[in-house]
Coordinates of N, CA and C and ligand atoms in Angstrom, one line a residue:
M234 N 38.4 -60.7 -44.2 CA 37.8 -59.5 -44.8 C 37.8 -59.7 -46.3
V235 N 36.7 -59.3 -47.0 CA 36.6 -59.4 -48.4 C 37.4 -58.3 -49.1
M236 N 38.4 -58.8 -49.9 CA 39.3 -57.8 -50.6 C 38.7 -57.4 -51.9
K237 N 38.8 -56.1 -52.2 CA 38.4 -55.6 -53.5 C 39.6 -55.0 -54.2
V238 N 39.6 -55.2 -55.6 CA 40.7 -54.6 -56.3 C 40.2 -53.5 -57.3
A239 N 40.9 -52.4 -57.3 CA 40.5 -51.2 -58.1 C 41.7 -50.9 -59.0
P240 N 41.7 -51.4 -60.2 CA 42.7 -51.1 -61.2 C 42.7 -49.6 -61.5
S241 N 43.9 -49.0 -61.5 CA 44.0 -47.6 -61.9 C 44.3 -47.4 -63.3
I242 N 43.5 -46.7 -64.1 CA 43.7 -46.6 -65.5 C 45.0 -45.7 -65.8
L243 N 45.6 -45.1 -64.8 CA 46.8 -44.4 -65.1 C 47.9 -45.3 -65.8
S244 N 47.8 -46.6 -65.5 CA 48.8 -47.5 -66.1 C 48.3 -48.2 -67.4
A245 N 47.1 -47.8 -67.8 CA 46.5 -48.4 -69.0 C 47.0 -47.8 -70.3
D246 N 46.8 -48.5 -71.4 CA 47.1 -47.9 -72.7 C 46.0 -47.0 -73.1
F247 N 46.3 -45.7 -73.0 CA 45.2 -44.7 -73.3 C 44.8 -44.7 -74.8
G248 N 45.6 -45.3 -75.6 CA 45.2 -45.4 -77.1 C 44.1 -46.5 -77.2
N249 N 44.0 -47.3 -76.2 CA 42.9 -48.4 -76.2 C 42.2 -48.4 -74.9
L250 N 41.8 -47.3 -74.4 CA 41.3 -47.2 -73.1 C 40.1 -48.0 -72.8
L251 N 39.1 -48.0 -73.7 CA 37.9 -48.7 -73.5 C 38.1 -50.2 -73.5
A252 N 39.0 -50.7 -74.4 CA 39.3 -52.1 -74.4 C 40.0 -52.5 -73.2
E253 N 40.9 -51.7 -72.7 CA 41.6 -52.0 -71.4 C 40.7 -52.1 -70.2
I254 N 39.7 -51.2 -70.2 CA 38.7 -51.2 -69.1 C 37.9 -52.5 -69.2
K255 N 37.5 -52.8 -70.4 CA 36.6 -54.0 -70.6 C 37.4 -55.3 -70.1
K256 N 38.7 -55.2 -70.4 CA 39.6 -56.4 -70.0 C 39.6 -56.4 -68.5
A257 N 39.8 -55.3 -67.8 CA 39.8 -55.3 -66.4 C 38.5 -55.8 -65.8
E258 N 37.4 -55.4 -66.5 CA 36.1 -55.8 -66.0 C 35.9 -57.3 -66.1
K259 N 36.4 -57.9 -67.2 CA 36.3 -59.4 -67.4 C 37.3 -60.1 -66.5
S260 N 38.3 -59.4 -66.0 CA 39.4 -60.1 -65.3 C 39.1 -60.1 -63.8
G261 N 37.9 -59.5 -63.3 CA 37.6 -59.6 -61.9 C 37.8 -58.3 -61.1
A262 N 38.0 -57.2 -61.8 CA 38.1 -55.9 -61.1 C 36.8 -55.6 -60.4
D263 N 36.9 -55.0 -59.2 CA 35.7 -54.6 -58.5 C 35.3 -53.2 -58.7
L264 N 36.3 -52.3 -58.9 CA 36.0 -50.9 -59.1 C 37.0 -50.4 -60.2
L265 N 36.7 -49.2 -60.7 CA 37.7 -48.6 -61.7 C 38.2 -47.3 -61.0
H266 N 39.5 -47.3 -60.8 CA 40.2 -46.2 -60.0 C 40.6 -45.1 -61.0
L267 N 40.2 -43.9 -60.8 CA 40.5 -42.8 -61.8 C 41.3 -41.7 -61.1
D268 N 42.5 -41.6 -61.5 CA 43.4 -40.6 -60.9 C 43.4 -39.3 -61.6
V269 N 42.8 -38.3 -61.0 CA 42.7 -37.0 -61.5 C 43.8 -36.1 -60.9
M270 N 44.6 -35.6 -61.8 CA 45.8 -34.8 -61.3 C 45.8 -33.4 -62.0
D271 N 46.2 -32.4 -61.2 CA 46.0 -31.0 -61.7 C 47.4 -30.3 -62.0
G272 N 48.5 -31.0 -61.7 CA 49.8 -30.3 -61.9 C 50.1 -29.3 -60.8
H273 N 49.3 -29.2 -59.8 CA 49.5 -28.2 -58.7 C 49.6 -29.0 -57.4
F274 N 48.5 -29.8 -57.1 CA 48.6 -30.6 -55.9 C 49.6 -31.7 -56.0
V275 N 49.8 -32.2 -57.2 CA 50.8 -33.2 -57.6 C 51.6 -32.7 -58.8
P276 N 52.8 -33.1 -59.0 CA 53.6 -32.6 -60.1 C 53.3 -33.4 -61.4
N277 N 52.0 -33.6 -61.7 CA 51.7 -34.4 -63.0 C 50.3 -34.0 -63.3
L278 N 50.0 -34.2 -64.6 CA 48.6 -34.0 -65.1 C 48.0 -35.3 -65.7
T279 N 46.8 -35.5 -65.5 CA 46.2 -36.6 -66.2 C 44.9 -36.2 -67.0
F280 N 43.8 -36.5 -66.5 CA 42.5 -36.3 -67.3 C 41.5 -35.7 -66.3
G281 N 40.5 -35.2 -66.9 CA 39.4 -34.6 -66.2 C 38.0 -35.2 -66.6
P282 N 37.0 -34.5 -66.2 CA 35.6 -35.1 -66.4 C 35.3 -35.3 -67.9
V283 N 35.8 -34.5 -68.8 CA 35.5 -34.6 -70.2 C 35.9 -36.0 -70.7
V284 N 37.1 -36.4 -70.4 CA 37.6 -37.7 -70.8 C 36.7 -38.8 -70.1
L285 N 36.4 -38.6 -68.9 CA 35.7 -39.7 -68.1 C 34.2 -39.8 -68.6
Q286 N 33.7 -38.6 -69.0 CA 32.3 -38.6 -69.5 C 32.2 -39.5 -70.8
S287 N 33.3 -39.6 -71.6 CA 33.2 -40.4 -72.8 C 33.2 -41.9 -72.5
L288 N 33.5 -42.3 -71.2 CA 33.5 -43.7 -70.8 C 32.2 -44.0 -70.1
S289 N 31.5 -43.0 -69.7 CA 30.3 -43.2 -68.9 C 29.3 -44.0 -69.6
G290 N 28.7 -45.0 -68.9 CA 27.7 -45.9 -69.5 C 28.4 -47.0 -70.2
K291 N 29.7 -47.0 -70.4 CA 30.3 -48.1 -71.2 C 31.0 -49.2 -70.4
T292 N 31.0 -49.0 -69.1 CA 31.5 -50.0 -68.2 C 30.5 -50.2 -67.0
R293 N 30.5 -51.5 -66.6 CA 29.6 -51.7 -65.4 C 30.4 -51.6 -64.1
L294 N 31.7 -51.3 -64.2 CA 32.5 -51.2 -63.0 C 32.1 -49.9 -62.3
P295 N 31.9 -49.9 -61.0 CA 31.6 -48.7 -60.3 C 32.9 -47.8 -60.3
L296 N 32.7 -46.5 -60.5 CA 33.8 -45.6 -60.6 C 34.3 -45.0 -59.3
D297 N 35.6 -45.0 -59.1 CA 36.3 -44.6 -57.9 C 37.2 -43.4 -58.2
V298 N 36.7 -42.2 -58.1 CA 37.4 -41.0 -58.5 C 38.3 -40.5 -57.4
H299 N 39.6 -40.4 -57.7 CA 40.6 -40.0 -56.7 C 41.1 -38.6 -57.2
L300 N 40.7 -37.6 -56.5 CA 41.0 -36.2 -56.9 C 42.3 -35.8 -56.2
M301 N 43.4 -35.7 -57.1 CA 44.6 -35.1 -56.6 C 44.8 -33.7 -57.1
V302 N 43.9 -32.8 -56.6 CA 43.8 -31.5 -57.1 C 43.7 -30.5 -55.9
N303 N 44.2 -29.2 -56.2 CA 43.9 -28.2 -55.3 C 42.4 -27.7 -55.5
N304 N 41.8 -27.1 -54.5 CA 40.5 -26.6 -54.6 C 39.5 -27.7 -55.1
P305 N 39.5 -28.9 -54.5 CA 38.6 -29.9 -55.0 C 37.1 -29.5 -55.0
E306 N 36.8 -28.6 -54.1 CA 35.3 -28.2 -54.0 C 34.8 -27.6 -55.3
K307 N 35.7 -27.1 -56.2 CA 35.3 -26.5 -57.5 C 34.9 -27.6 -58.5
F308 N 35.3 -28.8 -58.2 CA 35.2 -29.8 -59.3 C 34.1 -30.8 -59.1
I309 N 33.5 -30.9 -57.9 CA 32.4 -31.9 -57.7 C 31.3 -31.7 -58.7
V310 N 31.0 -30.5 -59.0 CA 29.9 -30.3 -60.0 C 30.2 -30.9 -61.4
F311 N 31.5 -31.1 -61.7 CA 31.8 -31.7 -63.0 C 31.9 -33.2 -62.9
F312 N 32.2 -33.8 -61.7 CA 32.3 -35.2 -61.6 C 31.0 -35.9 -61.2
A313 N 30.1 -35.2 -60.5 CA 28.9 -35.8 -60.0 C 28.0 -36.4 -61.1
P314 N 27.9 -35.7 -62.3 CA 27.1 -36.4 -63.4 C 27.6 -37.7 -63.8
L315 N 28.9 -38.1 -63.5 CA 29.4 -39.4 -63.9 C 28.8 -40.5 -63.0
K316 N 28.1 -40.0 -61.9 CA 27.6 -41.0 -60.9 C 28.6 -42.0 -60.4
P317 N 29.7 -41.5 -59.9 CA 30.7 -42.4 -59.4 C 30.2 -43.0 -58.1
L318 N 30.8 -44.2 -57.7 CA 30.4 -44.7 -56.4 C 31.1 -43.9 -55.3
Y319 N 32.4 -43.5 -55.5 CA 33.1 -42.7 -54.6 C 33.8 -41.5 -55.2
I320 N 33.8 -40.4 -54.5 CA 34.7 -39.3 -54.8 C 35.6 -39.1 -53.6
T321 N 36.9 -39.2 -53.8 CA 37.8 -39.1 -52.8 C 38.7 -37.8 -53.0
F322 N 38.9 -37.0 -52.0 CA 39.8 -35.9 -52.1 C 40.8 -35.9 -51.0
H323 N 41.8 -35.0 -51.1 CA 42.9 -35.0 -50.1 C 42.6 -34.0 -49.0
L324 N 42.9 -34.5 -47.8 CA 42.8 -33.6 -46.6 C 43.7 -32.5 -46.7
E325 N 44.9 -32.7 -47.3 CA 45.9 -31.6 -47.4 C 45.5 -30.5 -48.4
A326 N 44.4 -30.8 -49.2 CA 44.0 -29.8 -50.2 C 42.9 -28.9 -49.8
V327 N 42.4 -29.1 -48.5 CA 41.3 -28.3 -48.0 C 41.6 -27.7 -46.6
K328 N 40.9 -26.7 -46.3 CA 41.1 -26.1 -44.9 C 40.3 -26.9 -43.9
N329 N 39.1 -27.2 -44.3 CA 38.2 -28.0 -43.5 C 37.4 -29.0 -44.4
A330 N 37.5 -30.2 -44.1 CA 36.9 -31.2 -45.0 C 35.4 -31.3 -44.9
D331 N 34.8 -30.7 -43.9 CA 33.3 -31.0 -43.6 C 32.4 -30.5 -44.8
D332 N 32.7 -29.3 -45.3 CA 31.8 -28.8 -46.4 C 31.8 -29.7 -47.6
L333 N 33.0 -30.1 -48.0 CA 33.2 -30.9 -49.2 C 32.6 -32.3 -49.0
I334 N 32.7 -32.9 -47.8 CA 32.1 -34.2 -47.5 C 30.6 -34.1 -47.7
R335 N 30.1 -33.0 -47.2 CA 28.6 -32.8 -47.3 C 28.2 -32.6 -48.7
Q336 N 29.0 -31.8 -49.5 CA 28.7 -31.6 -50.9 C 28.7 -32.9 -51.7
I337 N 29.6 -33.8 -51.4 CA 29.7 -35.0 -52.2 C 28.5 -35.9 -51.8
K338 N 28.2 -36.0 -50.5 CA 27.1 -36.9 -50.1 C 25.7 -36.4 -50.5
E339 N 25.6 -35.1 -50.6 CA 24.3 -34.5 -51.1 C 24.0 -35.0 -52.5
Q340 N 25.0 -35.4 -53.2 CA 24.8 -35.8 -54.6 C 24.6 -37.3 -54.7
G341 N 24.5 -38.0 -53.5 CA 24.2 -39.4 -53.4 C 25.5 -40.2 -53.7
I342 N 26.6 -39.6 -53.6 CA 27.9 -40.2 -53.8 C 28.6 -40.5 -52.5
K343 N 29.3 -41.6 -52.4 CA 30.1 -41.9 -51.2 C 31.3 -41.0 -51.1
A344 N 31.6 -40.5 -49.9 CA 32.8 -39.6 -49.8 C 34.0 -40.3 -49.2
G345 N 35.1 -40.0 -49.9 CA 36.4 -40.6 -49.4 C 37.4 -39.5 -49.1
L346 N 38.2 -39.7 -48.1 CA 39.2 -38.8 -47.6 C 40.6 -39.4 -47.7
S347 N 41.5 -38.7 -48.3 CA 42.8 -39.3 -48.5 C 43.9 -38.5 -47.8
I348 N 45.0 -39.2 -47.4 CA 46.2 -38.5 -46.9 C 47.4 -39.1 -47.6
K349 N 48.4 -38.2 -47.7 CA 49.7 -38.6 -48.3 C 50.5 -39.3 -47.2
P350 N 51.6 -40.0 -47.5 CA 52.4 -40.7 -46.5 C 52.8 -39.8 -45.3
A351 N 53.1 -38.6 -45.5 CA 53.7 -37.7 -44.5 C 52.6 -37.2 -43.5
T352 N 51.4 -37.3 -43.9 CA 50.3 -36.7 -43.0 C 49.9 -37.6 -41.9
A353 N 49.8 -37.0 -40.7 CA 49.4 -37.8 -39.5 C 48.1 -38.5 -39.7
V354 N 48.0 -39.7 -39.3 CA 46.7 -40.5 -39.5 C 45.7 -39.9 -38.5
S355 N 46.1 -39.4 -37.4 CA 45.1 -38.8 -36.4 C 44.4 -37.6 -37.0
S356 N 44.9 -37.0 -38.1 CA 44.2 -35.8 -38.7 C 42.9 -36.2 -39.3
L357 N 42.8 -37.5 -39.6 CA 41.5 -38.0 -40.2 C 40.4 -38.3 -39.2
F358 N 40.9 -38.5 -37.9 CA 39.9 -39.0 -36.9 C 38.7 -38.2 -36.7
E359 N 38.7 -36.9 -36.8 CA 37.5 -36.1 -36.6 C 36.5 -36.3 -37.7
Y360 N 36.9 -36.9 -38.8 CA 36.0 -37.1 -39.9 C 35.4 -38.5 -40.1
L361 N 35.9 -39.4 -39.3 CA 35.6 -40.8 -39.5 C 34.1 -41.1 -39.5
E362 N 33.3 -40.5 -38.7 CA 31.9 -40.7 -38.6 C 31.2 -40.2 -39.8
K363 N 31.8 -39.3 -40.6 CA 31.1 -38.6 -41.7 C 31.4 -39.2 -43.1
I364 N 32.5 -40.0 -43.2 CA 32.9 -40.4 -44.5 C 32.7 -41.9 -44.7
D365 N 32.9 -42.4 -45.9 CA 32.6 -43.8 -46.3 C 33.9 -44.5 -46.5
L366 N 35.0 -43.8 -46.8 CA 36.2 -44.5 -47.2 C 37.4 -43.6 -46.8
V367 N 38.5 -44.2 -46.4 CA 39.8 -43.5 -46.2 C 40.7 -44.1 -47.3
L368 N 41.4 -43.2 -48.0 CA 42.4 -43.7 -49.0 C 43.8 -43.3 -48.4
M369 N 44.5 -44.4 -48.1 CA 45.9 -44.2 -47.5 C 46.9 -44.3 -48.7
M370 N 47.5 -43.2 -49.0 CA 48.6 -43.2 -50.0 C 49.8 -44.0 -49.5
T371 N 50.2 -44.9 -50.3 CA 51.4 -45.7 -49.9 C 52.6 -45.3 -50.8
V372 N 52.4 -44.2 -51.6 CA 53.5 -43.6 -52.3 C 53.2 -42.1 -52.2
N373 N 54.1 -41.2 -52.6 CA 53.8 -39.8 -52.8 C 53.0 -39.7 -54.1
P374 N 51.8 -39.2 -54.0 CA 51.0 -39.2 -55.2 C 51.6 -38.4 -56.4
G375 N 51.3 -38.9 -57.6 CA 51.7 -38.2 -58.8 C 52.1 -39.1 -60.0
F376 N 52.6 -40.3 -59.6 CA 53.1 -41.2 -60.7 C 52.8 -42.6 -60.4
A377 N 52.5 -43.4 -61.4 CA 52.4 -44.8 -61.3 C 53.8 -45.5 -61.2
G378 N 53.8 -46.7 -60.7 CA 55.1 -47.5 -60.8 C 56.1 -47.1 -59.7
Q379 N 55.7 -46.4 -58.6 CA 56.7 -46.0 -57.6 C 56.7 -47.2 -56.5
A380 N 57.8 -47.1 -55.7 CA 58.0 -48.1 -54.7 C 57.1 -47.8 -53.5
F381 N 56.5 -48.9 -53.0 CA 55.6 -48.9 -51.8 C 56.4 -48.4 -50.6
M382 N 55.8 -47.5 -49.8 CA 56.4 -47.0 -48.6 C 56.0 -47.7 -47.3
P383 N 56.8 -48.6 -46.8 CA 56.3 -49.5 -45.6 C 56.0 -48.7 -44.4
E384 N 56.6 -47.4 -44.3 CA 56.3 -46.7 -43.1 C 54.8 -46.3 -42.9
V385 N 54.0 -46.5 -44.0 CA 52.6 -46.3 -43.9 C 51.8 -47.4 -43.1
L386 N 52.5 -48.6 -43.1 CA 51.8 -49.8 -42.5 C 51.3 -49.5 -41.1
P387 N 52.1 -49.0 -40.2 CA 51.6 -48.8 -38.8 C 50.4 -47.8 -38.8
K388 N 50.4 -46.9 -39.7 CA 49.3 -45.9 -39.8 C 48.0 -46.6 -40.2
I389 N 48.1 -47.6 -41.1 CA 46.9 -48.3 -41.6 C 46.4 -49.1 -40.4
K390 N 47.3 -49.7 -39.6 CA 46.9 -50.5 -38.4 C 46.2 -49.6 -37.4
E391 N 46.8 -48.5 -37.2 CA 46.2 -47.5 -36.2 C 44.8 -47.1 -36.6
L392 N 44.6 -46.8 -37.9 CA 43.3 -46.4 -38.5 C 42.3 -47.6 -38.3
R393 N 42.7 -48.8 -38.7 CA 41.8 -49.9 -38.5 C 41.3 -50.1 -37.1
K394 N 42.3 -49.9 -36.2 CA 42.0 -50.1 -34.7 C 41.0 -49.0 -34.3
E395 N 41.2 -47.8 -34.8 CA 40.3 -46.7 -34.4 C 38.9 -47.0 -35.0
I396 N 38.8 -47.4 -36.2 CA 37.5 -47.7 -36.9 C 36.8 -48.8 -36.1
E397 N 37.5 -49.8 -35.7 CA 36.9 -50.9 -35.0 C 36.4 -50.5 -33.6
S398 N 37.3 -49.7 -32.9 CA 36.9 -49.2 -31.6 C 35.6 -48.4 -31.6
R399 N 35.4 -47.7 -32.7 CA 34.2 -46.9 -32.9 C 33.0 -47.6 -33.5
K400 N 33.3 -48.9 -33.9 CA 32.3 -49.7 -34.6 C 31.7 -49.1 -35.8
L401 N 32.6 -48.6 -36.7 CA 32.2 -47.9 -37.9 C 32.4 -48.9 -39.1
N402 N 31.6 -48.6 -40.1 CA 31.7 -49.4 -41.3 C 32.4 -48.6 -42.4
L403 N 33.7 -48.6 -42.4 CA 34.5 -47.7 -43.3 C 35.5 -48.6 -44.1
D404 N 35.6 -48.3 -45.4 CA 36.6 -48.9 -46.2 C 37.9 -48.3 -46.0
I405 N 39.0 -49.1 -46.0 CA 40.3 -48.6 -46.0 C 40.9 -49.0 -47.4
E406 N 41.2 -48.0 -48.2 CA 41.8 -48.3 -49.5 C 43.2 -47.8 -49.5
V407 N 44.1 -48.6 -50.2 CA 45.5 -48.2 -50.3 C 45.9 -48.0 -51.7
D408 N 46.8 -47.2 -52.0 CA 47.1 -46.7 -53.3 C 48.6 -46.4 -53.5
G409 N 49.3 -47.2 -54.3 CA 50.7 -46.9 -54.6 C 51.6 -48.1 -54.3
G410 N 52.2 -48.6 -55.4 CA 53.2 -49.7 -55.2 C 52.6 -51.0 -54.7
I411 N 51.3 -51.2 -55.0 CA 50.6 -52.4 -54.5 C 50.9 -53.6 -55.5
K412 N 51.6 -54.6 -55.1 CA 51.9 -55.8 -55.9 C 51.7 -57.0 -55.0
D413 N 52.0 -58.2 -55.4 CA 51.7 -59.4 -54.7 C 52.2 -59.3 -53.2
N414 N 53.5 -58.9 -53.1 CA 54.1 -58.9 -51.7 C 53.5 -57.8 -50.8
T415 N 53.4 -56.6 -51.4 CA 52.9 -55.5 -50.6 C 51.4 -55.6 -50.3
A416 N 50.7 -56.3 -51.2 CA 49.2 -56.5 -51.0 C 49.0 -57.3 -49.7
N417 N 49.9 -58.3 -49.4 CA 49.8 -59.1 -48.2 C 50.0 -58.2 -47.0
L418 N 51.0 -57.3 -47.1 CA 51.3 -56.4 -45.9 C 50.1 -55.5 -45.6
V419 N 49.5 -54.9 -46.6 CA 48.4 -53.9 -46.3 C 47.2 -54.7 -45.9
K420 N 46.9 -55.9 -46.4 CA 45.8 -56.7 -45.9 C 45.9 -56.9 -44.4
E421 N 47.1 -57.4 -44.1 CA 47.4 -57.7 -42.7 C 47.2 -56.5 -41.8
A422 N 47.5 -55.3 -42.3 CA 47.4 -54.1 -41.6 C 46.0 -53.6 -41.5
G423 N 45.1 -54.1 -42.4 CA 43.7 -53.7 -42.3 C 43.0 -53.1 -43.5
A424 N 43.7 -53.0 -44.6 CA 43.1 -52.5 -45.8 C 42.1 -53.5 -46.4
N425 N 41.1 -53.0 -47.1 CA 40.2 -53.9 -47.8 C 39.9 -53.5 -49.3
I426 N 40.5 -52.4 -49.7 CA 40.4 -52.1 -51.2 C 41.8 -51.8 -51.6
L427 N 42.3 -52.5 -52.6 CA 43.6 -52.3 -53.2 C 43.6 -51.6 -54.5
V428 N 44.2 -50.5 -54.6 CA 44.3 -49.8 -55.9 C 45.6 -50.4 -56.5
A429 N 45.6 -50.8 -57.8 CA 46.8 -51.3 -58.5 C 46.8 -50.8 -59.9
G430 N 47.9 -50.1 -60.2 CA 48.1 -49.6 -61.6 C 48.9 -50.6 -62.4
S431 N 50.2 -50.5 -62.2 CA 51.2 -51.3 -63.0 C 51.0 -52.8 -62.7
A432 N 50.6 -53.2 -61.5 CA 50.5 -54.6 -61.2 C 49.3 -55.3 -62.0
V433 N 48.3 -54.4 -62.4 CA 47.2 -55.0 -63.2 C 47.4 -54.7 -64.7
F434 N 47.6 -53.4 -65.1 CA 47.7 -53.1 -66.5 C 49.0 -53.5 -67.1
G435 N 50.0 -53.7 -66.2 CA 51.3 -54.1 -66.7 C 51.5 -55.6 -66.8
S436 N 50.5 -56.3 -66.4 CA 50.6 -57.8 -66.4 C 50.1 -58.4 -67.7
S437 N 50.7 -59.5 -68.1 CA 50.3 -60.2 -69.3 C 49.1 -61.0 -69.1
D438 N 48.8 -61.4 -67.8 CA 47.6 -62.1 -67.4 C 46.9 -61.4 -66.3
M439 N 46.0 -60.5 -66.8 CA 45.3 -59.6 -65.9 C 44.5 -60.3 -64.9
K440 N 43.8 -61.4 -65.3 CA 42.9 -62.2 -64.5 C 43.7 -62.8 -63.3
A441 N 44.9 -63.4 -63.6 CA 45.7 -64.0 -62.6 C 46.3 -62.9 -61.7
A442 N 46.6 -61.8 -62.2 CA 47.2 -60.7 -61.4 C 46.2 -60.2 -60.4
I443 N 44.9 -60.0 -60.8 CA 43.9 -59.5 -59.9 C 43.5 -60.6 -58.9
A444 N 43.5 -61.9 -59.3 CA 43.2 -63.0 -58.4 C 44.3 -63.1 -57.3
R445 N 45.5 -62.9 -57.7 CA 46.6 -63.0 -56.7 C 46.5 -61.8 -55.7
L446 N 46.2 -60.6 -56.2 CA 46.0 -59.5 -55.2 C 44.9 -59.8 -54.2
K447 N 43.9 -60.5 -54.6 CA 42.7 -60.7 -53.7 C 43.0 -61.8 -52.7
E448 N 43.9 -62.7 -53.0 CA 44.2 -63.9 -52.3 C 44.3 -63.7 -50.8
Ligands
LIG226 C1 49.5 -42.4 -57.7 C2 48.1 -42.8 -58.1 C3 48.0 -44.3 -58.1 C4 48.8 -44.9 -59.2 C5 49.2 -46.3 -58.6 O1 49.6 -41.0 -57.6 O2 47.2 -42.2 -57.2 O3 46.6 -44.6 -58.3 O4 48.2 -45.1 -60.4 O5 50.0 -46.9 -59.5 P1 50.9 -48.2 -59.1 O6 50.0 -49.2 -58.7 O7 51.7 -48.5 -60.3 O8 51.8 -47.7 -58.0
LIG227 ZN1 45.0 -43.1 -57.0

């Protein structure tokens, strides 16, 4: 499987954000992962569409928006003008995901659905035909630099099996604690997009770090 790496700017130096993004771009990143946090769905705050708008048109990396917010349906209108490749929201943040999936796809944007480590993987199954990506959290969302939770591995395997049995073309992205050793584990389990914050932006050789994750 072709592996893609999506560096998360959560671990970048925000004083030099554009330079950091350009560096990721030149170092072989495939996507730019944008962690939007609201202080309610997760115990932390990051940035919203105003900050991201200022980067729009300045990178050729496709944008991968990860909404860790309550009421995500209120925010699609603000993120759609950025023309991201994906908008991903959390299943735990909505009553029924169908409306929001439709709303995202109507804008010509690929829809992603994410679950936290404690949520059953089977809760995603009714949506698999409608979405483009599943984002499996391998830490409890909220902070960069946390330890990978290996108990998610069997869930990734189960999801990949389900996707294959239905002959679907769906990306499995993983997010949290992805480094050289854990990258191998999630690849084996069936993930094909790796989000990495500290492993990429914390590295002194970003190009080598991204190449190792893809190996
Ligand atoms: C966690 C975020 C992640 C985070 C990953 O809530 O969704 O994208 O930035 O950071 P690392 O790779 O350092 O665990
Ligand atoms: Zn994320």
